XYZ file of C-alpha atoms in Angstrom:
565
model
C -15.223 -94.672 99.805
C -15.049 -91.878 97.233
C -12.327 -92.082 94.617
C -9.732 -89.309 94.392
C -9.763 -87.323 91.167
C -6.420 -86.399 89.614
C -5.196 -84.040 86.934
C -3.187 -86.157 84.436
C 0.234 -84.906 83.346
C 2.612 -86.341 80.741
C 6.372 -86.279 80.402
C 7.102 -84.281 77.258
C 10.868 -84.854 77.307
C 13.101 -87.837 78.006
C 16.735 -88.860 77.944
C 15.969 -92.533 78.613
C 17.723 -95.289 76.678
C 16.654 -98.921 76.222
C 20.147 -99.969 75.149
C 23.562 -98.477 75.822
C 27.094 -99.165 74.619
C 29.770 -100.160 77.104
C 33.485 -100.551 76.500
C 33.484 -104.040 77.964
C 30.329 -105.623 76.489
C 29.422 -103.363 73.573
C 25.669 -102.938 73.161
C 23.716 -104.099 76.221
C 20.239 -103.843 77.692
C 19.807 -100.846 79.999
C 18.054 -102.718 82.782
C 18.557 -105.746 85.017
C 20.860 -108.392 83.539
C 19.544 -111.608 81.976
C 20.598 -113.533 85.072
C 18.698 -111.134 87.316
C 15.570 -111.495 85.153
C 15.728 -115.329 85.140
C 12.988 -116.311 87.575
C 13.356 -120.041 86.809
C 17.049 -120.175 87.692
C 16.713 -117.778 90.659
C 13.213 -118.202 92.138
C 14.284 -116.609 95.455
C 16.152 -113.643 94.013
C 15.048 -112.123 90.699
C 13.780 -108.911 89.061
C 10.458 -108.505 87.287
C 9.229 -105.563 85.170
C 6.151 -103.766 86.501
C 3.268 -102.704 84.256
C 2.037 -99.128 84.268
C -1.018 -100.107 86.330
C 0.875 -102.080 88.999
C 0.225 -100.656 92.511
C 3.932 -99.864 93.032
C 4.098 -98.064 89.669
C 0.941 -96.134 90.464
C 2.390 -95.003 93.782
C 5.628 -93.813 92.130
C 3.679 -91.824 89.534
C 1.390 -90.339 92.180
C 4.390 -89.167 94.192
C 6.162 -87.706 91.152
C 3.052 -85.792 90.086
C 2.503 -84.447 93.583
C 6.109 -83.332 94.020
C 6.124 -81.583 90.639
C 2.855 -79.812 91.454
C 4.300 -78.592 94.741
C 7.562 -77.389 93.208
C 5.803 -75.538 90.390
C 3.342 -73.933 92.796
C 0.455 -75.037 90.582
C -2.945 -73.859 91.790
C -4.877 -76.855 90.407
C -7.888 -78.017 92.393
C -6.954 -81.668 91.900
C -3.602 -83.337 92.626
C -1.362 -84.105 89.653
C -0.749 -87.667 88.502
C 1.999 -88.726 86.073
C 0.374 -90.970 83.477
C 3.576 -92.577 82.161
C 7.241 -92.494 83.049
C 9.473 -90.567 80.605
C 10.072 -92.586 77.416
C 12.360 -95.646 77.828
C 12.259 -95.493 81.654
C 10.793 -98.596 83.300
C 10.236 -99.752 86.862
C 11.442 -103.170 88.082
C 10.650 -104.968 91.319
C 13.360 -106.931 93.124
C 11.879 -110.100 94.587
C 14.057 -111.567 97.307
C 12.784 -114.164 99.769
C 15.066 -113.056 102.625
C 13.652 -109.513 102.616
C 10.579 -108.415 104.524
C 10.069 -105.374 102.275
C 9.765 -104.639 98.573
C 12.455 -102.848 96.578
C 11.714 -101.207 93.236
C 14.206 -99.570 90.852
C 13.706 -97.273 87.872
C 16.008 -98.038 84.916
C 16.619 -95.990 81.789
C 19.232 -93.395 82.735
C 21.599 -93.081 79.728
C 24.720 -94.085 81.640
C 23.610 -97.636 82.244
C 22.019 -99.999 84.707
C 24.318 -99.026 87.574
C 22.744 -95.573 87.524
C 19.264 -96.762 88.427
C 16.976 -94.772 90.749
C 15.924 -96.352 94.026
C 12.832 -94.285 94.841
C 10.493 -91.660 93.425
C 12.159 -89.098 95.682
C 15.584 -89.996 94.299
C 14.351 -89.760 90.684
C 12.410 -86.537 91.180
C 15.274 -84.007 90.707
C 16.032 -85.595 87.316
C 12.338 -85.775 86.444
C 11.910 -82.111 87.348
C 14.919 -81.149 85.188
C 13.361 -83.004 82.247
C 9.925 -81.470 82.750
C 11.184 -77.908 83.099
C 12.832 -78.208 79.694
C 15.089 -75.200 80.266
C 18.469 -76.864 79.826
C 20.207 -79.712 78.026
C 23.237 -79.424 80.296
C 23.362 -82.329 82.729
C 25.331 -80.066 85.042
C 22.086 -78.177 85.705
C 20.391 -81.305 87.095
C 20.602 -81.950 90.844
C 19.906 -85.709 90.831
C 22.439 -88.142 92.272
C 23.466 -89.421 88.849
C 24.044 -86.025 87.218
C 25.428 -84.095 90.168
C 26.899 -87.050 92.049
C 28.316 -86.843 95.547
C 28.920 -83.110 95.210
C 25.206 -82.476 95.769
C 24.272 -85.349 98.006
C 27.180 -85.384 100.457
C 27.055 -82.141 102.409
C 29.992 -81.278 104.621
C 29.391 -79.411 107.910
C 29.114 -75.681 107.444
C 32.137 -73.687 108.607
C 31.909 -72.457 112.147
C 34.317 -71.745 114.921
C 36.417 -74.801 114.108
C 35.102 -75.765 110.690
C 37.646 -74.038 108.458
C 40.849 -75.500 107.043
C 43.575 -73.091 108.118
C 46.037 -71.681 105.625
C 49.534 -72.950 106.337
C 51.436 -69.769 107.051
C 54.017 -68.632 109.521
C 52.589 -65.098 109.414
C 50.256 -63.964 112.197
C 46.653 -63.149 111.393
C 47.278 -59.413 111.489
C 50.640 -58.201 110.319
C 51.248 -54.471 110.237
C 54.061 -54.543 107.680
C 52.595 -57.128 105.282
C 50.700 -56.437 102.041
C 47.688 -58.449 100.879
C 48.449 -61.883 99.401
C 48.418 -62.371 95.522
C 45.873 -63.003 93.605
C 30.236 -84.636 80.255
C 27.077 -84.375 78.355
C 24.375 -86.503 76.511
C 21.833 -85.413 73.865
C 18.331 -84.908 75.242
C 15.440 -86.031 73.095
C 12.184 -84.083 72.710
C 12.382 -80.394 73.334
C 8.886 -79.494 74.475
C 7.121 -80.304 77.714
C 3.368 -80.556 78.111
C 3.335 -79.169 81.632
C 3.988 -75.453 81.741
C 4.129 -73.027 84.591
C 1.419 -70.431 84.835
C 2.653 -66.869 84.590
C 6.093 -65.605 83.788
C 9.013 -64.999 86.040
C 9.622 -61.375 86.847
C 11.775 -59.538 89.307
C 9.592 -58.157 92.097
C 8.897 -54.437 91.880
C 10.644 -52.589 94.624
C 10.513 -49.182 96.186
C 13.747 -47.879 97.618
C 13.344 -46.197 100.953
C 16.340 -45.136 102.954
C 16.670 -44.744 106.667
C 17.496 -41.318 108.026
C 21.240 -40.875 108.321
C 22.943 -41.407 111.644
C 25.668 -38.921 112.396
C 29.038 -40.471 113.113
C 30.951 -39.457 116.187
C 34.399 -38.225 115.265
C 37.113 -37.375 117.773
C 37.461 -33.684 118.414
C 40.707 -32.078 117.345
C 42.273 -29.538 119.665
C 44.043 -26.556 118.110
C 46.485 -24.318 119.969
C 45.054 -21.043 121.183
C 46.548 -18.192 119.124
C 48.442 -15.480 121.045
C 47.526 -12.660 118.687
C 45.549 -11.779 115.592
C 48.516 -12.339 113.317
C 49.067 -15.887 114.452
C 45.327 -16.557 114.097
C 45.436 -15.485 110.488
C 48.572 -17.364 109.530
C 48.233 -20.628 111.472
C 46.396 -23.304 109.400
C 43.676 -25.297 111.165
C 44.764 -28.655 112.557
C 43.596 -31.749 110.621
C 43.194 -35.360 111.716
C 46.152 -37.493 110.737
C 45.180 -40.164 108.171
C 47.204 -43.353 108.082
C 46.696 -46.367 105.848
C 46.319 -49.482 107.964
C 47.919 -52.576 106.403
C 45.426 -55.275 105.456
C 45.374 -58.417 107.609
C 46.209 -61.602 105.768
C 43.523 -64.260 105.082
C 43.303 -66.890 107.797
C 41.663 -69.727 105.854
C 41.406 -71.147 102.354
C 37.730 -70.214 102.371
C 38.616 -66.598 103.083
C 41.237 -66.595 100.331
C 38.603 -67.690 97.810
C 36.128 -65.064 98.984
C 38.784 -62.350 98.691
C 39.164 -62.950 94.936
C 37.285 -60.765 92.473
C 34.752 -62.625 90.317
C 35.195 -66.004 92.062
C 32.120 -66.429 94.252
C 29.360 -63.909 94.883
C 27.813 -65.908 97.731
C 29.372 -67.673 100.697
C 28.838 -70.859 102.655
C 26.167 -70.494 105.282
C 24.708 -67.302 103.823
C 20.991 -66.707 103.451
C 20.007 -65.927 99.848
C 16.937 -65.569 97.659
C 16.639 -68.229 94.956
C 14.436 -68.528 91.884
C 11.640 -71.022 92.563
C 10.243 -70.619 89.054
C 7.003 -68.805 89.860
C 8.383 -66.746 92.750
C 11.513 -66.186 94.824
C 12.181 -68.197 97.966
C 14.694 -68.093 100.800
C 17.446 -70.642 101.181
C 20.832 -71.347 102.727
C 24.085 -71.848 100.793
C 25.330 -75.314 101.797
C 27.904 -76.022 99.087
C 29.622 -74.387 96.122
C 32.319 -74.984 93.539
C 33.581 -73.796 90.161
C 32.666 -75.787 87.027
C 33.397 -75.563 83.320
C 30.664 -75.742 80.690
C 31.547 -78.730 78.447
C 29.308 -77.373 75.665
C 31.058 -73.989 75.480
C 34.716 -74.288 74.607
C 36.798 -71.477 76.029
C 33.958 -70.206 78.218
C 34.852 -68.791 81.598
C 34.297 -71.258 84.479
C 31.198 -70.433 86.496
C 30.166 -70.881 90.098
C 27.425 -73.286 91.070
C 25.713 -73.484 94.433
C 23.719 -76.043 96.369
C 21.020 -74.332 98.415
C 18.701 -75.664 101.091
C 15.257 -74.022 100.858
C 13.852 -72.860 104.193
C 10.501 -74.169 105.379
C 8.435 -74.928 108.473
C 9.507 -77.568 111.055
C 7.423 -80.358 109.509
C 8.802 -80.111 105.994
C 12.316 -80.653 104.675
C 12.505 -79.592 101.011
C 15.033 -81.164 98.687
C 18.228 -79.137 98.096
C 18.333 -77.136 94.870
C 21.269 -76.928 92.481
C 21.770 -73.370 91.207
C 24.079 -73.014 88.208
C 23.616 -69.329 87.409
C 24.028 -66.191 89.495
C 20.918 -64.885 87.710
C 18.893 -67.335 89.814
C 20.192 -65.960 93.128
C 19.954 -62.646 94.942
C 21.675 -61.443 98.130
C 19.623 -61.755 101.276
C 19.413 -57.954 101.490
C 18.297 -57.507 97.872
C 14.736 -57.523 99.201
C 13.118 -57.493 102.605
C 11.123 -60.544 103.597
C 7.393 -59.856 103.035
C 4.627 -60.506 105.512
C 3.256 -64.038 105.977
C 0.867 -65.485 103.417
C -1.351 -66.500 106.347
C -2.522 -63.032 107.382
C -3.504 -64.273 110.844
C 0.152 -65.020 111.620
C 1.178 -61.359 111.463
C 3.129 -60.363 114.561
C 4.220 -63.896 115.445
C 7.702 -65.414 115.284
C 8.983 -68.724 113.956
C 9.052 -70.271 117.439
C 5.627 -68.983 118.521
C 3.686 -70.158 115.457
C 1.590 -73.314 115.953
C 2.705 -74.982 112.711
C 0.453 -78.022 113.180
C -2.549 -75.714 113.381
C -1.340 -73.850 110.287
C -1.055 -77.114 108.357
C -4.512 -78.114 109.550
C -5.958 -74.965 107.984
C -6.892 -73.233 111.235
C -5.230 -69.991 110.135
C -6.976 -69.782 106.788
C -5.455 -69.952 103.306
C -1.730 -69.520 102.741
C 1.530 -71.339 102.069
C 3.088 -72.861 105.189
C 6.419 -73.525 103.477
C 6.758 -69.904 102.367
C 5.738 -68.608 105.786
C 8.253 -70.904 107.462
C 11.068 -69.458 105.356
C 9.909 -65.879 106.023
C 9.770 -66.320 109.810
C 13.099 -68.172 109.880
C 14.757 -65.372 107.908
C 13.320 -62.629 110.098
C 14.507 -64.418 113.208
C 18.163 -64.171 112.172
C 18.020 -60.789 110.425
C 19.055 -58.719 113.437
C 21.343 -61.368 114.912
C 25.079 -61.750 114.515
C 27.486 -64.607 115.191
C 31.226 -64.237 115.821
C 33.421 -66.790 114.023
C 36.968 -68.140 114.316
C 38.452 -66.597 117.473
C 42.029 -65.367 116.986
C 43.078 -64.691 120.541
C 41.748 -64.936 124.060
C 42.897 -62.200 126.426
C 39.841 -62.102 128.631
C 41.958 -62.689 131.736
C 44.015 -59.517 131.176
C 42.294 -57.030 128.876
C 38.882 -58.670 128.791
C 39.043 -58.747 124.977
C 38.836 -61.492 122.395
C 39.266 -60.949 118.635
C 37.707 -62.857 115.736
C 38.467 -63.245 112.026
C 34.865 -63.311 110.726
C 31.228 -62.931 111.660
C 27.763 -63.650 110.332
C 25.899 -60.347 110.219
C 22.293 -61.473 109.959
C 22.241 -63.641 106.825
C 25.594 -62.424 105.430
C 29.193 -63.372 106.168
C 31.966 -60.807 106.606
C 35.687 -61.279 107.127
C 38.409 -59.189 108.685
C 40.254 -57.486 105.824
C 37.208 -56.738 103.655
C 34.724 -53.880 103.270
C 31.298 -53.543 104.854
C 28.571 -50.979 104.140
C 27.817 -48.472 106.909
C 24.633 -46.781 108.084
C 26.447 -43.587 109.013
C 26.799 -40.685 106.572
C 23.626 -41.577 104.642
C 24.886 -45.094 103.993
C 27.402 -43.999 101.366
C 30.550 -44.899 103.314
C 32.236 -48.248 103.825
C 34.655 -49.568 106.411
C 37.545 -51.911 105.661
C 37.474 -54.101 108.758
C 40.828 -54.720 110.444
C 39.647 -56.166 113.750
C 36.489 -57.649 115.277
C 36.694 -57.317 119.053
C 34.491 -58.697 121.809
C 35.029 -56.987 125.167
C 33.698 -58.108 128.508
C 32.375 -55.619 131.002
C 34.733 -54.815 133.902
C 34.653 -57.420 136.673
C 32.317 -59.619 134.613
C 32.747 -62.950 132.844
C 29.202 -62.981 131.401
C 29.635 -63.157 127.639
C 26.008 -62.089 127.142
C 26.928 -58.673 128.532
C 29.960 -58.250 126.302
C 30.160 -55.459 123.735
C 31.313 -56.054 120.165
C 33.129 -53.499 118.022
C 34.813 -53.432 114.650
C 37.948 -51.433 113.970
C 38.953 -50.232 110.542
C 39.435 -47.407 108.055
C 36.389 -45.594 106.659
C 36.273 -44.725 102.943
C 33.959 -42.829 100.629
C 33.736 -43.281 96.855
C 34.715 -39.923 95.361
C 34.549 -38.838 91.710
C 36.677 -36.030 90.210
C 37.461 -34.750 86.719
C 40.247 -36.729 85.110
C 43.688 -35.230 85.713
C 46.186 -36.053 82.969
C 49.047 -35.119 85.251
C 47.881 -37.587 87.891
C 46.281 -40.545 86.062
C 45.824 -42.586 89.250
C 44.549 -40.244 91.904
C 45.219 -41.300 95.475
C 46.219 -44.876 94.683
C 45.834 -46.918 97.857
C 47.885 -50.135 98.196
C 45.892 -51.171 101.274
C 42.524 -51.558 99.549
C 41.166 -55.123 99.289
C 41.615 -56.706 95.846
C 37.870 -56.792 95.163
C 37.549 -53.052 95.733
C 40.525 -52.360 93.444
C 39.167 -54.526 90.620
C 35.698 -52.974 90.848
C 37.225 -49.478 90.873
C 39.285 -50.295 87.779
C 36.132 -51.400 85.976
C 34.247 -48.255 87.017
C 37.039 -45.981 85.748
C 37.362 -47.923 82.494
C 33.695 -47.022 81.852
C 33.592 -43.398 83.034
C 36.927 -42.171 81.678
C 36.114 -42.583 77.942
C 32.511 -41.361 78.292
C 32.502 -38.656 80.957
C 36.181 -37.876 81.530
C 35.809 -38.478 85.262
C 37.714 -40.761 87.593
C 36.734 -42.295 90.929
C 38.812 -43.296 93.907
C 38.234 -44.405 97.488
C 38.905 -41.418 99.715
C 39.892 -42.205 103.275
C 37.571 -40.391 105.690
C 38.757 -41.791 108.998
C 41.504 -44.160 110.064
C 41.268 -46.671 112.916
C 37.563 -45.970 113.459
C 35.795 -47.924 116.188
C 32.167 -48.779 115.379
C 29.458 -50.972 116.857
C 27.676 -53.828 115.114
C 24.611 -51.574 114.799
C 26.626 -49.243 112.527
C 27.114 -52.006 109.937
C 24.560 -52.105 107.143
C 25.745 -55.281 105.432
C 28.254 -56.767 103.033
C 29.799 -54.608 100.328
C 29.268 -55.969 96.794
C 31.000 -55.100 93.531
C 28.795 -52.934 91.323
C 30.444 -54.464 88.251
C 29.258 -57.939 89.282
C 25.917 -57.429 91.021
C 24.388 -54.579 89.003
C 23.954 -56.745 85.843
C 21.996 -59.208 88.009
C 19.832 -56.710 89.870
C 19.282 -54.284 86.994
C 19.251 -56.813 84.158
C 22.031 -57.330 81.639
C 20.407 -55.195 78.907
C 19.886 -52.223 81.207
C 23.406 -52.581 82.547
C 24.914 -52.593 79.053
C 23.000 -49.394 78.263
C 24.236 -47.787 81.484
C 27.826 -48.750 80.647
C 27.527 -47.198 77.197
C 26.379 -43.956 78.825
C 29.067 -44.139 81.503
C 26.506 -44.442 84.314
C 27.767 -46.869 86.957
C 25.818 -46.401 90.181
C 26.681 -47.834 93.574
C 25.028 -51.233 93.932
C 24.414 -50.376 97.582
C 21.577 -48.131 96.403
C 19.752 -51.225 95.129
C 19.872 -53.367 98.254
C 18.667 -53.005 101.832
C 20.437 -53.036 105.160
C 20.529 -55.506 108.017
C 17.367 -55.283 110.103
C 15.129 -54.225 107.224
C 13.282 -57.573 107.348
C 11.797 -56.690 110.728
C 9.647 -53.653 110.242
C 12.118 -51.198 108.762
C 11.599 -49.611 105.385
C 13.063 -51.684 102.594
C 12.525 -53.243 99.218
C 10.085 -56.121 99.526
C 10.552 -59.638 98.169
C 7.909 -62.100 97.031
């Protein structure tokens, strides 16, 4: 039998410790205790160190090399093999007569023997963090010892009954209510001998917009004049604009998402994440706010746990993302075509994934294609969340407090981008209504509409006599904060001021009219444009609408849009 040839790799960085200091025992060996290593006293239950050429050690190093090669998308002809564990890490075998299997544990983690690793798969996130060499912050590592239960215990995603309700006596929609108020170790050795090929770059995009869809506005009847004089003097009738009070948040999750600068991405959303050599698609499964222990006084930052998408026969490890620079909204790019060209025109459920893995469809990346097809399958879908009332027996209507629009999550009481009027308008959603057809109980035949006020961002020369033009108390807090930032930039440089002009009140639109979530330009533009470009734009007073830099729902399935990689 022919021997397999490997490409050797070496760990160029390590945080392993042979000895540690504990409060109880002082300096102690960072491995199994003396009693556990005593084979004479415990012949039926003892630990033994394994040499680097032991079959169990070889298998661990083969798995670690293979996983790192896969994660780094290395195009080597031969599989990678880790020659030695990172410095001061050592594998031990637990020999126990009552067991019919072999257990091995990797010791060396700098917090002591209790933080041992039980398998190559369990150690790999920490090994990858060491090999990448990009951070000395243990908070950026996704292994069980660094990230703990936060990463490895995933709660169910919020659904119809998954939220924790806010304890309030107020109803969900209240017409006379305003919106509610607003450890680390040193890492040795800096360099790593394994480097990625190529540099990370944001994919080049071409912005193409869909032709505008004209909105249907109610006609306004004007009295017929009785003579020429009355025709000349009577002003034309205008639609009456009223500001609809914002509905109150229904859940703690919604309260967090309503705050400016808290979280950019939401649980259950589809997002692009930085894979190192390219961008991949993933699902937000967990998030929280953390402080950087190495930067005193620094603003707390959001971190996310994402689950990469793949084909049905592969389940990638979750990824810990600690910077918004490593994420993009789902609609930042459109999903590209499959890497297996022969799969063009198929869907996730119609692809023969076993045949793809067997090479019958030619060269390509099955994991990437799995994520692309999965994303396209949900792009034009929507899911209603958290029903508020059920009046199907009388009016045939049911209302909801949120929905997933393709890969994005929207709440009642927040803005959404619209396709109408060239895509420049937004709607502040006040109701999401599902209505059954007359004399029908078939929910598949129901129609879904959103009700809300339509606004357009309008810019005028600054008026000293009216410093806050058309202040609107019923705008969501995120829109107000972003508007304040925009005006703080344009007033000193261009002497202009922007405000959200109400175009239509109590508009009734279909799901097809919604383009996607509305994002703050002040938060997302530095990510999409790059911080240096954004700073230059701010100095010139040029703050564009971030909606010009992202696509709309449905663009992943054949519509014109900016392509991802």
